[in-house]
CSV table of C-alpha atoms (C1' of nucleotides) in Angstrom, one decimal:
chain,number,residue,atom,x,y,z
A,31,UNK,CA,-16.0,-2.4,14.4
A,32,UNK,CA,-14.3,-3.3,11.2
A,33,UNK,CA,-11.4,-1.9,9.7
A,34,UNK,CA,-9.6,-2.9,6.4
A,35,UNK,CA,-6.6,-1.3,4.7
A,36,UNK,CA,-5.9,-2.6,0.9
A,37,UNK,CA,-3.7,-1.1,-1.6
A,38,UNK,CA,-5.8,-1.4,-4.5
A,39,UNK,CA,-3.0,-0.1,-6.9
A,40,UNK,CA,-5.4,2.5,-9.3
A,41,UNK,CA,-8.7,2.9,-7.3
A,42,UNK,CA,-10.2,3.7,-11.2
A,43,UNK,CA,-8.9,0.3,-12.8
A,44,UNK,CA,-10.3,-1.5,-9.6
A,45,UNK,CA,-13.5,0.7,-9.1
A,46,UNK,CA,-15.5,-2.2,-9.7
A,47,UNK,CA,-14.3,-4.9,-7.5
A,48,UNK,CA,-13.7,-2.0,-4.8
A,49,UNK,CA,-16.7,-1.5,-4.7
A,50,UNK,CA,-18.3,-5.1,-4.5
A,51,UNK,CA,-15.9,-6.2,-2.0
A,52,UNK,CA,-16.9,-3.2,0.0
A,53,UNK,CA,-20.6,-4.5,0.0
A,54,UNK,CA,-19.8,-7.9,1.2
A,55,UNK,CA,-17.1,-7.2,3.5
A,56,UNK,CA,-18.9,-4.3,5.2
A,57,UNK,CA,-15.9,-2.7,6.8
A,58,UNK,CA,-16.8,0.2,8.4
A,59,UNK,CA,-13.1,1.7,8.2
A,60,UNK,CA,-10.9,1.6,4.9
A,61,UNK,CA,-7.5,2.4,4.1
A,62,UNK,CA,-6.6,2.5,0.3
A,63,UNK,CA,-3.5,2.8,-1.0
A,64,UNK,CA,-1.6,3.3,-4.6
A,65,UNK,CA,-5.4,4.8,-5.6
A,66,UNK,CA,-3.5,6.6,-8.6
A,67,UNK,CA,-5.7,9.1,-8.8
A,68,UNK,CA,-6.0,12.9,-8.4
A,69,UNK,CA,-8.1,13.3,-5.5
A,70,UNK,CA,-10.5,15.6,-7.1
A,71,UNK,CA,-10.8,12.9,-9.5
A,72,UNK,CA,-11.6,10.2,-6.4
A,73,UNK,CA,-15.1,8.4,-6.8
A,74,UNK,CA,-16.6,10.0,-3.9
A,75,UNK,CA,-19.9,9.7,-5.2
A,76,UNK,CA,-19.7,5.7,-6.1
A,77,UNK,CA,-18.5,5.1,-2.8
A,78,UNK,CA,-20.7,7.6,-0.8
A,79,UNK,CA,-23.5,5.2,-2.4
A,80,UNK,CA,-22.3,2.5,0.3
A,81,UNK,CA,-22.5,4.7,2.8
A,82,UNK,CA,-18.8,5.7,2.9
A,83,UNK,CA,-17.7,9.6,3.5
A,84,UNK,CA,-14.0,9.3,1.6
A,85,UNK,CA,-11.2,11.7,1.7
A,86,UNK,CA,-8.2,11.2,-1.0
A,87,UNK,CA,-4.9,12.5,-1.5
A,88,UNK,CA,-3.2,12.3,-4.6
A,89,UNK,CA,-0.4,12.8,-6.9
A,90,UNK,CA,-2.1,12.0,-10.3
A,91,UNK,CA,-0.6,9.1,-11.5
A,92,UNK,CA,1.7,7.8,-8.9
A,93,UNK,CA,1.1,6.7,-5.1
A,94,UNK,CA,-2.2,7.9,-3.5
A,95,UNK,CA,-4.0,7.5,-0.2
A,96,UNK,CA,-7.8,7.6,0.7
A,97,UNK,CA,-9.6,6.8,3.5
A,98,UNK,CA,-13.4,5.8,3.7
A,99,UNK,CA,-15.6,5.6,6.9
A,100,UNK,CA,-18.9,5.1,7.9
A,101,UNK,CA,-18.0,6.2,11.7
A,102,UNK,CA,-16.9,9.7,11.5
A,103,UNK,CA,-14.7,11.5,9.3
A,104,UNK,CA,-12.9,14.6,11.0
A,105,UNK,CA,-9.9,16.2,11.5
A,106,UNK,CA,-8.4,15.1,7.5
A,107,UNK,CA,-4.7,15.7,7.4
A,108,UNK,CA,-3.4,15.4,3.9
A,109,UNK,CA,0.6,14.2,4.5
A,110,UNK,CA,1.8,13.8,8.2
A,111,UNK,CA,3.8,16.7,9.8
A,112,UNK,CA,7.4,16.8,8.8
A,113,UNK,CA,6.8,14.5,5.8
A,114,UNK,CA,9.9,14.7,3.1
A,115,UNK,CA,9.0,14.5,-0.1
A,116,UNK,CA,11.5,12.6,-2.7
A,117,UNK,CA,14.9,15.5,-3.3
A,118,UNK,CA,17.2,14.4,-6.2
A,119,UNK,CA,20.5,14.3,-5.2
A,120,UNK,CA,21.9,17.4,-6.5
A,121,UNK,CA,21.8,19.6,-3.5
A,122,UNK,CA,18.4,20.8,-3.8
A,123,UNK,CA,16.7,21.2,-0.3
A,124,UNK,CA,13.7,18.8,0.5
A,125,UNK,CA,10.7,18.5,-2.5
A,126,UNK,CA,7.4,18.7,-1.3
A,127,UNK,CA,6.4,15.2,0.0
A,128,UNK,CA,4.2,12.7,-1.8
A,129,UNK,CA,0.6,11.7,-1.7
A,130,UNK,CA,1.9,9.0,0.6
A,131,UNK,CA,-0.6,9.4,4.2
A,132,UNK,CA,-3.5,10.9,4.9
A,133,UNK,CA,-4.8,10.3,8.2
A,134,UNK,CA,-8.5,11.4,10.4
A,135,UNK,CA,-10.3,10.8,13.1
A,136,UNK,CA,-12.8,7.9,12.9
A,137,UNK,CA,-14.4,6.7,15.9
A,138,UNK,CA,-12.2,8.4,19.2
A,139,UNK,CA,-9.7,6.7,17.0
A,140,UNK,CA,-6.8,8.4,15.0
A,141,UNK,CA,-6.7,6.5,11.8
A,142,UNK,CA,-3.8,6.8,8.9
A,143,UNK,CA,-3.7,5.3,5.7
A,144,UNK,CA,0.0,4.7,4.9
A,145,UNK,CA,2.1,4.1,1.5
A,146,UNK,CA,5.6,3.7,1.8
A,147,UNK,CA,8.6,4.6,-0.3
A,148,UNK,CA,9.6,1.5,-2.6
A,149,UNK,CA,13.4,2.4,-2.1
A,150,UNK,CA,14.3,0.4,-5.4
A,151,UNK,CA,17.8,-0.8,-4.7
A,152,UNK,CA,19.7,-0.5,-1.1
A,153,UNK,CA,22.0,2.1,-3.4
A,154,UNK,CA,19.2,4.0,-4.8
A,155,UNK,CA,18.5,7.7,-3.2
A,156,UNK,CA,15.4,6.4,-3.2
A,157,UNK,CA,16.2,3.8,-0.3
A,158,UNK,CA,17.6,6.7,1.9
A,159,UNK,CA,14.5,8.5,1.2
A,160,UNK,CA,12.4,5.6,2.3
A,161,UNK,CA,14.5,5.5,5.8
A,162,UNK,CA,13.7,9.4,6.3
A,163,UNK,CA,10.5,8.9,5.7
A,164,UNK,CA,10.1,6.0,7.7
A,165,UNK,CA,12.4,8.6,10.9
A,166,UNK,CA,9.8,11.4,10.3
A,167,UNK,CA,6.9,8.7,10.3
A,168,UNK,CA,7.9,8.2,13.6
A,169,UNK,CA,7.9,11.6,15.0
A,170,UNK,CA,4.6,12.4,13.6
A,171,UNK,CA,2.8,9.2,15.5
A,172,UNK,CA,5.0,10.0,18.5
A,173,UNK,CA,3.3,13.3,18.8
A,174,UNK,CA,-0.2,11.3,18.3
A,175,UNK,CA,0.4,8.7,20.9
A,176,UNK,CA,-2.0,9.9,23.8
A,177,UNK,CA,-5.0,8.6,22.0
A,178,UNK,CA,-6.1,5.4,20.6
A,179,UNK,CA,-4.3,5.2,16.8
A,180,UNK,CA,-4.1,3.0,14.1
A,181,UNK,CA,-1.9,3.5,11.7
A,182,UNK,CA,-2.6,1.1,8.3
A,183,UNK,CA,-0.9,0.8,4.8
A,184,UNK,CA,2.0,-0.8,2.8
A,185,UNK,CA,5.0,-0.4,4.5
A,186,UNK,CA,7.2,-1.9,2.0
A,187,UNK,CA,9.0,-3.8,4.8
A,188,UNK,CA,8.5,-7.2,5.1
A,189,UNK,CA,9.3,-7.9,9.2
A,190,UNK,CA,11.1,-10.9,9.8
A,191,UNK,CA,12.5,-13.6,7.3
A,192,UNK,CA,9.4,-15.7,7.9
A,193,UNK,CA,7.6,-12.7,6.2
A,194,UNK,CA,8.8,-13.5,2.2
A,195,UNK,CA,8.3,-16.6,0.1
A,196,UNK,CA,12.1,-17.3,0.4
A,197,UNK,CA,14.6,-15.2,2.2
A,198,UNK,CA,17.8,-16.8,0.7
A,199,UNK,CA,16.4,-14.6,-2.8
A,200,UNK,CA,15.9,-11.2,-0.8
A,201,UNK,CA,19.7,-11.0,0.3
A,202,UNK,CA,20.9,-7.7,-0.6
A,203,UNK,CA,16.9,-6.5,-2.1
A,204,UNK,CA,15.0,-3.4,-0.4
A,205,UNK,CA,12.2,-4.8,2.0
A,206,UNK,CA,14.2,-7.0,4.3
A,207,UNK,CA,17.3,-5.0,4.9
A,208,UNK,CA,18.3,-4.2,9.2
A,209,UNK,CA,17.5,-0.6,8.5
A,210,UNK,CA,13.8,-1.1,7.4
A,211,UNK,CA,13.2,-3.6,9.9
A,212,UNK,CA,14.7,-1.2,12.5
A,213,UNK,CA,12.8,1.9,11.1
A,214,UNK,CA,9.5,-1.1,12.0
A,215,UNK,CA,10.9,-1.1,15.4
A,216,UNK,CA,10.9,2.4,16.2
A,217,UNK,CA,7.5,2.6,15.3
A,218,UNK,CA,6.7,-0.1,17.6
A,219,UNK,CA,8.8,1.2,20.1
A,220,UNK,CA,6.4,3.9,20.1
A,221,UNK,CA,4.2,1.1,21.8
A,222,UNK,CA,2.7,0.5,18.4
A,223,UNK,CA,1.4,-3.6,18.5
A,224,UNK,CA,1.7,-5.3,15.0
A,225,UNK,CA,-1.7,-6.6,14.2
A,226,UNK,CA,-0.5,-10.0,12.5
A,227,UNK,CA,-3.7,-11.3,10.7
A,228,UNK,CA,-4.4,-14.6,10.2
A,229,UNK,CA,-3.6,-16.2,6.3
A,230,UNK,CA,-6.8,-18.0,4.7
A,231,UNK,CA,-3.9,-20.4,3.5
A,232,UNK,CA,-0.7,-21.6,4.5
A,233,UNK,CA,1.3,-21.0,7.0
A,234,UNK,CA,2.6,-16.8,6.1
A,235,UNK,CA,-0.5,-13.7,6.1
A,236,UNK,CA,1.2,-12.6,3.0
A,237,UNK,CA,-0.3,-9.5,2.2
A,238,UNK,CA,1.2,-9.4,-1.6
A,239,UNK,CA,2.0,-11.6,-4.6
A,240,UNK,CA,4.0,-10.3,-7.8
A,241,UNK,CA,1.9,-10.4,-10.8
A,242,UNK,CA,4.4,-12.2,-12.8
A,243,UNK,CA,5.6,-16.4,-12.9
A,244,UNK,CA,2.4,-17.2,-11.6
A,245,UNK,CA,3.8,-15.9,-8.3
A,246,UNK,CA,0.6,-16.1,-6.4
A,247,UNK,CA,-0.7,-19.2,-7.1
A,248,UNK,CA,2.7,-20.6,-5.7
A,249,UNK,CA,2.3,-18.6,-3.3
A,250,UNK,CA,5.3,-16.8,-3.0
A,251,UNK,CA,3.9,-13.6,-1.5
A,252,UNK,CA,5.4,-11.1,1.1
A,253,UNK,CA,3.8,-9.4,3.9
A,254,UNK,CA,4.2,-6.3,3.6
A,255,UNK,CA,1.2,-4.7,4.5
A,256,UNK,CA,0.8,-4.2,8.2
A,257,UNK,CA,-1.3,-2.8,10.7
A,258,UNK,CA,0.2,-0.5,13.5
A,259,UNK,CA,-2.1,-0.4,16.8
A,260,UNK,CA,-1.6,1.1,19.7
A,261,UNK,CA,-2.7,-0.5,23.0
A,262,UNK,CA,-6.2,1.0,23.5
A,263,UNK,CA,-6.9,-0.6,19.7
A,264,UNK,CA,-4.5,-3.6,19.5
A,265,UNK,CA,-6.5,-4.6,23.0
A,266,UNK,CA,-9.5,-4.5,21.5
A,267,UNK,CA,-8.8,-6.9,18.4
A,268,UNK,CA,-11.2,-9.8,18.1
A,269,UNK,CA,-9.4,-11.1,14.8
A,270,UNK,CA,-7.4,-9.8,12.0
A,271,UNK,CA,-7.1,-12.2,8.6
A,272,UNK,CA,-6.1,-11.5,5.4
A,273,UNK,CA,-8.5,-11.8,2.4
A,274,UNK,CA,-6.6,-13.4,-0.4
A,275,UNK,CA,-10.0,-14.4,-2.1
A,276,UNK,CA,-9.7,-10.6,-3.1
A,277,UNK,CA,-6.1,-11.1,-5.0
A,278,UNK,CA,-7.7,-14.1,-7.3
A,279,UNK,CA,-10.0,-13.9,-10.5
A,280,UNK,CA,-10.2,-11.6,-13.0
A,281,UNK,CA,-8.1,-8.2,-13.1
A,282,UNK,CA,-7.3,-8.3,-9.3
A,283,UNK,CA,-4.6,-5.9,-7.3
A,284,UNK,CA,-1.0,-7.4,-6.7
A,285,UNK,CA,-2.1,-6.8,-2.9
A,286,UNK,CA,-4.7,-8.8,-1.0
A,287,UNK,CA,-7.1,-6.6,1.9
A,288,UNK,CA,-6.4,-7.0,5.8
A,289,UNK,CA,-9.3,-6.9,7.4
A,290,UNK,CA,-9.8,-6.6,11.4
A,291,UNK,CA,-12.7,-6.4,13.9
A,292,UNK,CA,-12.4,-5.2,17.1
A,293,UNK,CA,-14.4,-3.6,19.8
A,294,UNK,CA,-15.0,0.2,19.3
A,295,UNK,CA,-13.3,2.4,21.6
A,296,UNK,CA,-16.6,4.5,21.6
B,20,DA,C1',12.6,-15.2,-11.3
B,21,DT,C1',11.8,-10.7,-14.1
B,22,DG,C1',6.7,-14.6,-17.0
B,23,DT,C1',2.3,-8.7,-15.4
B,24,DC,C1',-0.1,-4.6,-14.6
B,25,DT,C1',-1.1,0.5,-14.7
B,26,DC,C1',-0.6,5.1,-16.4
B,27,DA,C1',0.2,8.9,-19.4
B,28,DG,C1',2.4,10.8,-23.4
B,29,DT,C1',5.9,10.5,-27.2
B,30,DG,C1',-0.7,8.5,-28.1
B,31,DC,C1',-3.2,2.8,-30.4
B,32,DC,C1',3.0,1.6,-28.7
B,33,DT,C1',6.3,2.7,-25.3
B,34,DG,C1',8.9,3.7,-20.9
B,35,DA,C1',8.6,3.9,-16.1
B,36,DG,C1',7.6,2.2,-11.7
B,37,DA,C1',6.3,-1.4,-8.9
DNA sequence: ATGTCTCAGTGCCTGAGA
């Protein structure tokens, strides 16, 4: 069994390499993220050609979550119970949340496709929005716990120090702060086993490079793209690398795919 | 570090978000 998750950002703009790495890499499990893309707009048909049954959530032209299997496609939930949505500070009571997860069961497995808040700055509303998200996150998988899940995405969290191109730069920056990295824990405190993949190159599985100052060629990346198993999956993993052929050439996504195999659970 | 990319609207450039 092999599952990837990739944030694609705009699953139009990158329809065409989608949908060639999908034919080499033959994952039977995908979990896109940043599609940017109404889901009624989603191209079901181009990847139903592959084999792939796809269900998308989306905003339009922000965030975005899809998921694509060729092992089962049931129980779609669009948002995760409890999810808050993004309330301006002014009182109002919580909005209606984002197209941020969507999550179904592939295989006896529960699977998610994940896109976290950015949180901007640490004194941004939208950081404390990210942290609630992050607390209700956790409830929702608690209450999913008695079967085998996987829950995949950008978490917008790099994990520990080792985890960005150079921490000394990240002091005081979203992504590395003790709250994010304890929101991680909680989720992994859950019994949730991080599925560290294995880099092509170098010593870090960075999982992202910035588009600008020629950021991934110097490879100053972060990894902040993750993979949440719990113990029935995580036991099953044969290996888990990241694909950072995907993030070179020609109009490529600012993230790079993970991609794991692992014996099936059914 | 702020060098790129994407989207949609104010529309063929620009602001916002990442």
């Amino acid at each position: 069994m092999r599952l990837a998750t990739w944030n694609v950002n705009s699953v139009k703009a990158r329809l065409p390499r989608l949908l060639d790495w999908l034919a080499a890499t033959k994952p039977d499990i995908v979990c896109l993220q940043e599609t940017k893309c109404p889901a009624e707009a989603f191209p079901v048909a181009e990847v139903g050609a592959l084999g792939y049954a796809a269900a998308a959530h989306g905003d339009g032209r922000w965030n975005g979550v899809a998921l694509l299997s060729k092992v089962g496609l049931d129980e779609v939930t669009l948002s995760f119970p409890g999810e808050p949505g993004f309330a301006e500070m002014d009182g109002v009571g919580a909005a209606r949340p984002e197209a941020r997860a969507i999550g179904a069961t592939c295989a006896g497995m529960r699977v998610w496709s994940l896109y976290a808040p950015n949180g901007r700055t640490v004194d941004s509303p939208h950081y404390l929005y990210k942290l609630d998200w992050f607390a209700a996150l956790r409830e929702a998988l608690a209450a999913e716990m008695d079967m085998p899940l996987v829950a995949c995405g950008d978490f917008n969290v790099a994990p520990t120090d080792a985890d960005v191109w150079d921490p000394a730069l990240f002091v005081g920056a979203t992504h590395v702060t003790p709250a994010e990295r304890a929101a991680l824990a909680a989720l992994r405190a859950l019994g949730l086993h991080d599925v560290v993949p294995t880099p092509m190159k170098g010593p870090h599985p960075f999982t992202y490079w910035d588009y600008r100052a020629g950021m991934f060629h110097q490879n100053k990346g972060m990894r902040i793209d993750l993979v949440y198993a719990s113990a029935e999956v995580a036991g099953r993993v044969r290996s888990a690398y990241v694909d950072r052929e995907a993030r070179k050439g020609r109009g490529p996504s600012d993230h790079a795919p993970i991609v794991v195999d692992f014996d099936p659970i059914i």
